[in-house]
mmCIF file with all atom_site columns, C-alpha atoms in Angstrom:
data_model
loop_
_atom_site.group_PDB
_atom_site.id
_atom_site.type_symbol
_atom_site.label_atom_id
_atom_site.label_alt_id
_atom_site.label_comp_id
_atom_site.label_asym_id
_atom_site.label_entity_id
_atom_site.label_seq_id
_atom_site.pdbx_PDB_ins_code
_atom_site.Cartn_x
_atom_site.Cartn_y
_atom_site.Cartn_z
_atom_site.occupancy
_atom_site.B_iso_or_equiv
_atom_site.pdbx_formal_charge
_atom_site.auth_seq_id
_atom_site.auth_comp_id
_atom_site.auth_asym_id
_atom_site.auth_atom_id
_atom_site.pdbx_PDB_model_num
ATOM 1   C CA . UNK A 1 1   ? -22.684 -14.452 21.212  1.00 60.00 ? 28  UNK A CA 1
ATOM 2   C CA . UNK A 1 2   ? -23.845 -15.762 17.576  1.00 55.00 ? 29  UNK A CA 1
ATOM 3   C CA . UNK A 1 3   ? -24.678 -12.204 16.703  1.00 60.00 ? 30  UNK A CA 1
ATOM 4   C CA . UNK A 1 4   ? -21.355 -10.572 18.083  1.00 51.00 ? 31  UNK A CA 1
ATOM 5   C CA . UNK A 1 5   ? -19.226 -12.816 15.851  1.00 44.00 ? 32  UNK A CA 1
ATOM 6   C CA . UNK A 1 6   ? -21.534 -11.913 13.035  1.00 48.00 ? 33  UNK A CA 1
ATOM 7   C CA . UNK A 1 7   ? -21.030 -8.630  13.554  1.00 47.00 ? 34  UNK A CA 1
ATOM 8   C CA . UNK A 1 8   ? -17.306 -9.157  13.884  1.00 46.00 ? 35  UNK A CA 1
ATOM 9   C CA . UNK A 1 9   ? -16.893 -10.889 10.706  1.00 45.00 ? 36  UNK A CA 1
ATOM 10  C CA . UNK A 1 10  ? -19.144 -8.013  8.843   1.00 46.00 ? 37  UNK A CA 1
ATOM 11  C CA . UNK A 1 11  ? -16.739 -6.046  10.104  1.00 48.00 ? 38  UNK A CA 1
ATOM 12  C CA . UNK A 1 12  ? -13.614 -7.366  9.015   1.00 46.00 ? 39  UNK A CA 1
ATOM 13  C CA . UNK A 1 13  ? -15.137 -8.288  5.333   1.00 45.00 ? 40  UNK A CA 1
ATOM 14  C CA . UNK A 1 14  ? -17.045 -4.583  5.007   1.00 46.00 ? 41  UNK A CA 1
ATOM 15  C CA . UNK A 1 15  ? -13.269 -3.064  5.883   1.00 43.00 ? 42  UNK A CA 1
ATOM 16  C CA . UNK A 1 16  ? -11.297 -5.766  3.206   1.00 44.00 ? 43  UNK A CA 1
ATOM 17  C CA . UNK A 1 17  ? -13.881 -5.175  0.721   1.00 51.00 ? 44  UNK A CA 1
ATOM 18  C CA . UNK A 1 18  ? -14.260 -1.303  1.089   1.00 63.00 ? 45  UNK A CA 1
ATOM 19  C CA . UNK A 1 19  ? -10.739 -0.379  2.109   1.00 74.00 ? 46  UNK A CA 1
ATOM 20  C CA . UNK A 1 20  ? -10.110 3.058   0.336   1.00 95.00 ? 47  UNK A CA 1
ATOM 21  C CA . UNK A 1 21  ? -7.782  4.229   -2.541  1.00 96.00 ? 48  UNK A CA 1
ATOM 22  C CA . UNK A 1 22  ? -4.455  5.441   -1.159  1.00 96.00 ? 49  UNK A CA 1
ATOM 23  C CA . UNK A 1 23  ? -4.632  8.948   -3.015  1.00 95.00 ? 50  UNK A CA 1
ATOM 24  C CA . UNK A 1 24  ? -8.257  9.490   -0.840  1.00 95.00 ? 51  UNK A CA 1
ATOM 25  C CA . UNK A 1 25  ? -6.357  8.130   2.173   1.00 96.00 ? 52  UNK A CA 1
ATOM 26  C CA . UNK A 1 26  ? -3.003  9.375   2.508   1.00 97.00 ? 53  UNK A CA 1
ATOM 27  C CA . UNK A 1 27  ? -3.320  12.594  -0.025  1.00 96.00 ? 54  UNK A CA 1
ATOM 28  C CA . UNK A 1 28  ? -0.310  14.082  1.868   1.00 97.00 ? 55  UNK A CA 1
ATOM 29  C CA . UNK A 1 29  ? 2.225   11.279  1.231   1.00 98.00 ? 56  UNK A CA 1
ATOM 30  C CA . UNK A 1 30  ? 0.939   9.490   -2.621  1.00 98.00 ? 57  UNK A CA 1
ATOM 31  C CA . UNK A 1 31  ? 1.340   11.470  -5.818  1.00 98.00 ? 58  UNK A CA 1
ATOM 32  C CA . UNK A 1 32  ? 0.571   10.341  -8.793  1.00 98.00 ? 59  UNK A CA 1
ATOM 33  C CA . UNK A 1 33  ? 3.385   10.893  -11.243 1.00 98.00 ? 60  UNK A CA 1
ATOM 34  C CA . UNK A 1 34  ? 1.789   8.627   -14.380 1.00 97.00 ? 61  UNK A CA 1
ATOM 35  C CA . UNK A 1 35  ? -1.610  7.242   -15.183 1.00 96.00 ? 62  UNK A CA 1
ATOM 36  C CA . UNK A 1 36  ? -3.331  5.965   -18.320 1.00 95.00 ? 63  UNK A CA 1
ATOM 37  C CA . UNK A 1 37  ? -5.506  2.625   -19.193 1.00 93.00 ? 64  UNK A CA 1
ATOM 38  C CA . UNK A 1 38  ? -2.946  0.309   -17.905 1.00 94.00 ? 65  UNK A CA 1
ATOM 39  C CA . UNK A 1 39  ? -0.757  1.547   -14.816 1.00 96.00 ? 66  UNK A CA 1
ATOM 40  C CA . UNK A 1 40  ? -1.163  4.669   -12.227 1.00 97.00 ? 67  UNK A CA 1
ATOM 41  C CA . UNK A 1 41  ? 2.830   5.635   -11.163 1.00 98.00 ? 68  UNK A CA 1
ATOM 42  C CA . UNK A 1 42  ? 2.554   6.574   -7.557  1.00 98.00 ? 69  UNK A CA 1
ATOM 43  C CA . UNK A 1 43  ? 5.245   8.125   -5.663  1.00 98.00 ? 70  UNK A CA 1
ATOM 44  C CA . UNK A 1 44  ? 5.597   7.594   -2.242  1.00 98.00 ? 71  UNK A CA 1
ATOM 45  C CA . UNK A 1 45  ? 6.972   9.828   0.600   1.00 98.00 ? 72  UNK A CA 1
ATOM 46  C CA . UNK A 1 46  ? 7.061   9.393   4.620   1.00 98.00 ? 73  UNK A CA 1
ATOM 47  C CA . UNK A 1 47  ? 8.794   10.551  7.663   1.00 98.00 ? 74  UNK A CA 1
ATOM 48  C CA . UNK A 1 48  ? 9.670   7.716   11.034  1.00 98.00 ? 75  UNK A CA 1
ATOM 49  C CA . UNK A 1 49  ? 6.394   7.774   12.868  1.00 98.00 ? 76  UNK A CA 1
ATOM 50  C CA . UNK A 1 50  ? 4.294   8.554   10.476  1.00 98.00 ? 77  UNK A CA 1
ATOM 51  C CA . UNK A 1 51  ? 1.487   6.260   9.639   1.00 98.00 ? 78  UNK A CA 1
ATOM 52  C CA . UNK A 1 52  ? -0.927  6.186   6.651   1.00 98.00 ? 79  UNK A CA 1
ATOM 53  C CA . UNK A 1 53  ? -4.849  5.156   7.022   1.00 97.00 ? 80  UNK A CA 1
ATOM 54  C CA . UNK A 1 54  ? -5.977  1.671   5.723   1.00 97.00 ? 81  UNK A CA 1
ATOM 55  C CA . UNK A 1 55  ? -5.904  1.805   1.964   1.00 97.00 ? 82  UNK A CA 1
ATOM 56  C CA . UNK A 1 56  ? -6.293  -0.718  -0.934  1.00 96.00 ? 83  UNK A CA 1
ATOM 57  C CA . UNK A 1 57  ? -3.849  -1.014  -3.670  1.00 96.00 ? 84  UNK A CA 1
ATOM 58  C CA . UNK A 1 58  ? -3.789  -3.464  -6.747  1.00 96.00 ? 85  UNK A CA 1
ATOM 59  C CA . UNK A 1 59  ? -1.458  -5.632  -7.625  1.00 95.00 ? 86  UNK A CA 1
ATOM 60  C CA . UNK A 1 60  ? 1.706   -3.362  -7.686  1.00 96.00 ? 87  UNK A CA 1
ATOM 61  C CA . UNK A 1 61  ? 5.484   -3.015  -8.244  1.00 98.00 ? 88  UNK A CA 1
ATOM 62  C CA . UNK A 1 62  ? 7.547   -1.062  -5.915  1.00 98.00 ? 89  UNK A CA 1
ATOM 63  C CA . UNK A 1 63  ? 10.980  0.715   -6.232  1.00 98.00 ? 90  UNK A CA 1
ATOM 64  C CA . UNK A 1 64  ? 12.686  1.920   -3.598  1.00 98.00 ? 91  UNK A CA 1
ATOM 65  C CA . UNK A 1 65  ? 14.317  5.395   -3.623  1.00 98.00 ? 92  UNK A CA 1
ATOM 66  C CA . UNK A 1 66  ? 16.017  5.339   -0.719  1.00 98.00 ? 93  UNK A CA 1
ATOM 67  C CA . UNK A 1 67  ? 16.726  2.686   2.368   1.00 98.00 ? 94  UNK A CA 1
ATOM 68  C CA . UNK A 1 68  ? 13.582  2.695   5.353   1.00 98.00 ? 95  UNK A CA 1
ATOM 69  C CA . UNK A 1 69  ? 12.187  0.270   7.775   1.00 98.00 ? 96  UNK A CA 1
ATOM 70  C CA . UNK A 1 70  ? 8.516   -0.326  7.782   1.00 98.00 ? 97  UNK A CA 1
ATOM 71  C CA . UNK A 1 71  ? 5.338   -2.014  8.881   1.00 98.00 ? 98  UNK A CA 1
ATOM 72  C CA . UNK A 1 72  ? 2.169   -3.343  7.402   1.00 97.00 ? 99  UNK A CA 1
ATOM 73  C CA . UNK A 1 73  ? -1.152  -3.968  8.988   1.00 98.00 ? 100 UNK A CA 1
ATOM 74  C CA . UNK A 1 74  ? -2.750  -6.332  7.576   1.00 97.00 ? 101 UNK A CA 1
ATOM 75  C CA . UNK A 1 75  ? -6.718  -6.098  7.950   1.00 96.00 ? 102 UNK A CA 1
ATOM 76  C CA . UNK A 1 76  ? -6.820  -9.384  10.281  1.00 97.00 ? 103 UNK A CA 1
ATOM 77  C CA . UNK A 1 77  ? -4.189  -7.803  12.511  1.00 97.00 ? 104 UNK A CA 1
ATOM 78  C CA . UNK A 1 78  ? -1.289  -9.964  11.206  1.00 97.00 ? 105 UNK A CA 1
ATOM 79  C CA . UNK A 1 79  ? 1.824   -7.417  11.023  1.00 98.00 ? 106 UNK A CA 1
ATOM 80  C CA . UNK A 1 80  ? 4.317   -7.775  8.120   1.00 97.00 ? 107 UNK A CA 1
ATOM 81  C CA . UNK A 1 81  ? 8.048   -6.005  8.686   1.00 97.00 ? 108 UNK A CA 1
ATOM 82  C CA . UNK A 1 82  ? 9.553   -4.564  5.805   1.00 96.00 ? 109 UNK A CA 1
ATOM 83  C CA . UNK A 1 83  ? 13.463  -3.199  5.526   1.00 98.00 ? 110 UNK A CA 1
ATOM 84  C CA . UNK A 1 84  ? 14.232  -2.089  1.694   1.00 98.00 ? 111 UNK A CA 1
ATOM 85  C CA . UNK A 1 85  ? 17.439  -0.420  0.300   1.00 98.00 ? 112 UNK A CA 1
ATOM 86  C CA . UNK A 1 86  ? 17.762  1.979   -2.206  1.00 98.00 ? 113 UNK A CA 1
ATOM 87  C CA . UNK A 1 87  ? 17.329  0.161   -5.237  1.00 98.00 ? 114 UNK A CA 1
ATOM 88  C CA . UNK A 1 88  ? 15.362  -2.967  -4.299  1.00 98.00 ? 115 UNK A CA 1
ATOM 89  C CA . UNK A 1 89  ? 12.348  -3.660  -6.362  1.00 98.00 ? 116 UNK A CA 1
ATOM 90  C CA . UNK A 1 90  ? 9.430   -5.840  -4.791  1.00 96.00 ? 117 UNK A CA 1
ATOM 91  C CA . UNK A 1 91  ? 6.377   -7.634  -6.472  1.00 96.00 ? 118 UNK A CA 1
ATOM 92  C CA . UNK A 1 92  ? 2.909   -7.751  -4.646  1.00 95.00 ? 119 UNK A CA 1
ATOM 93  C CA . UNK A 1 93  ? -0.570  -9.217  -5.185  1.00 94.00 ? 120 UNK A CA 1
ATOM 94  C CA . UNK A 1 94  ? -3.759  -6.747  -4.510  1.00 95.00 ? 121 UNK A CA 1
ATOM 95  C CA . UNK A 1 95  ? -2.971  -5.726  -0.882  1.00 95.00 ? 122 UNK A CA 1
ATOM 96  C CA . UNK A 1 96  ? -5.352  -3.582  1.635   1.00 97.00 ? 123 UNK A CA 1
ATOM 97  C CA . UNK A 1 97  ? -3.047  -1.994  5.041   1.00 97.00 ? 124 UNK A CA 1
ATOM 98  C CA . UNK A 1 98  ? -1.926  0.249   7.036   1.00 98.00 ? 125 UNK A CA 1
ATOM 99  C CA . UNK A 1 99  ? 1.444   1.341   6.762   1.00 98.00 ? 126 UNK A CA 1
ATOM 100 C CA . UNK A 1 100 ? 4.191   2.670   9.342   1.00 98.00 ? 127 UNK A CA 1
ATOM 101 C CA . UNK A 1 101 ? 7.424   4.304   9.115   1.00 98.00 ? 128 UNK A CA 1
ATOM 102 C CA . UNK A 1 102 ? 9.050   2.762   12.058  1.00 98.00 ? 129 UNK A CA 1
ATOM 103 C CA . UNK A 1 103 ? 12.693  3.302   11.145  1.00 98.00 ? 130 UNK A CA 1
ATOM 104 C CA . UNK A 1 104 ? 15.012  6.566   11.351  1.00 98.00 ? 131 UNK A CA 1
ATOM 105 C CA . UNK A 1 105 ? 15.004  7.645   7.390   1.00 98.00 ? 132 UNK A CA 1
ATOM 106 C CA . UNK A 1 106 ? 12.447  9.072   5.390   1.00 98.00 ? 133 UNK A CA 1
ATOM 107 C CA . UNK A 1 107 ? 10.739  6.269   3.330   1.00 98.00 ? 134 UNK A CA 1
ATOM 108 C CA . UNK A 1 108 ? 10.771  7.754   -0.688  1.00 98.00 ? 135 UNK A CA 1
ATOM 109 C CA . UNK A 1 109 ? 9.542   4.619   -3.514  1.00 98.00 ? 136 UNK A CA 1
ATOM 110 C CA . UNK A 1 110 ? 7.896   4.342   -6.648  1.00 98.00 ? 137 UNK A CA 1
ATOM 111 C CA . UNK A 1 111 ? 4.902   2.512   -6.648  1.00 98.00 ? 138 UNK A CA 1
ATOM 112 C CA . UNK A 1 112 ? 3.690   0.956   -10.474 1.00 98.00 ? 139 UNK A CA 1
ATOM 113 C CA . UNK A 1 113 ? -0.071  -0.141  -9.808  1.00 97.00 ? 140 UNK A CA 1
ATOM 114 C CA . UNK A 1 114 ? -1.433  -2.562  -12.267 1.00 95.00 ? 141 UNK A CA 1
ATOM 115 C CA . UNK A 1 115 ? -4.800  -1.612  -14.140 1.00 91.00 ? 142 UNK A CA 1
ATOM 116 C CA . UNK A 1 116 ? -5.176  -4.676  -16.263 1.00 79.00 ? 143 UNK A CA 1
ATOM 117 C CA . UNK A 1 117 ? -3.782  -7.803  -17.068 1.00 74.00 ? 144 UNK A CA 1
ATOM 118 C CA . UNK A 1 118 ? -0.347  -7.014  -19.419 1.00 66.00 ? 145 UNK A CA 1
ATOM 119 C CA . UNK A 1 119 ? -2.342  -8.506  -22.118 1.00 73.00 ? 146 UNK A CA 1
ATOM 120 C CA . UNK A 1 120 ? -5.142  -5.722  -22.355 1.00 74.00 ? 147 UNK A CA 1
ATOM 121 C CA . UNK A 1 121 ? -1.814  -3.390  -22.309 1.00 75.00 ? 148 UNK A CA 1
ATOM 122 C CA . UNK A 1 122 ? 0.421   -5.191  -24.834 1.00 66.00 ? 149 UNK A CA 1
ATOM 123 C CA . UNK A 1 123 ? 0.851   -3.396  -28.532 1.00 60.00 ? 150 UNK A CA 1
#
């Protein structure tokens, strides 16, 4: 039993901890547009149904090109339901998931992924 939960916990902190780069992951749907010391510029395309791979981003600004419905996987299970328009803008911390298009229009965003803190980037 002890060594079941053990391994269960391993688990769960090995896939948190090691949780891939979206560009390895999900080649197919991330482009990146922009990258230098201080940001990478993804953008972001899907179709309803598909699904990307559990992937790892940092702490991250998104822009929303056009209106979709979404989920999130979060790596303890916990689901998170997401409905943007075109034009909202959303802040988020470092976040590992799995994503799903689970509405009826393509999801298209921009995706600014913070390097370093705005003070290593300031001039």
């Amino acid at each position: 039993m002890l060594r079941s939960l053990i391994f269960t916990v391993s688990a769960l902190l090995a896939t948190s901890v090691f949780a891939q780069d979206a560009i390895q992951t999900d080649g197919d749907k991330y482009k990146v547009i922009l990258e230098n010391d201080c940001v990478r510029v993804l953008d972001y395309q899907d179709r309803p149904g598909e699904k990307t791979l559990q992937h790892k981003h940092p702490a991250f600004v998104l822009y929303a090109l056009s209106p979709f419905k979404r989920t999130l996987t979060l790596p303890d299970g916990k689901v998170l339901k997401r409905e943007f328009k075109e034009g909202d803008v959303m802040w988020s911390e470092e976040q590992t998931h799995i994503g799903e298009n689970v509405g009826q229009t393509p999801t298209h965003v921009l995706i600014v992924e913070l390097k370093k803190p705005s003070e290593a980037c300031s001039k």
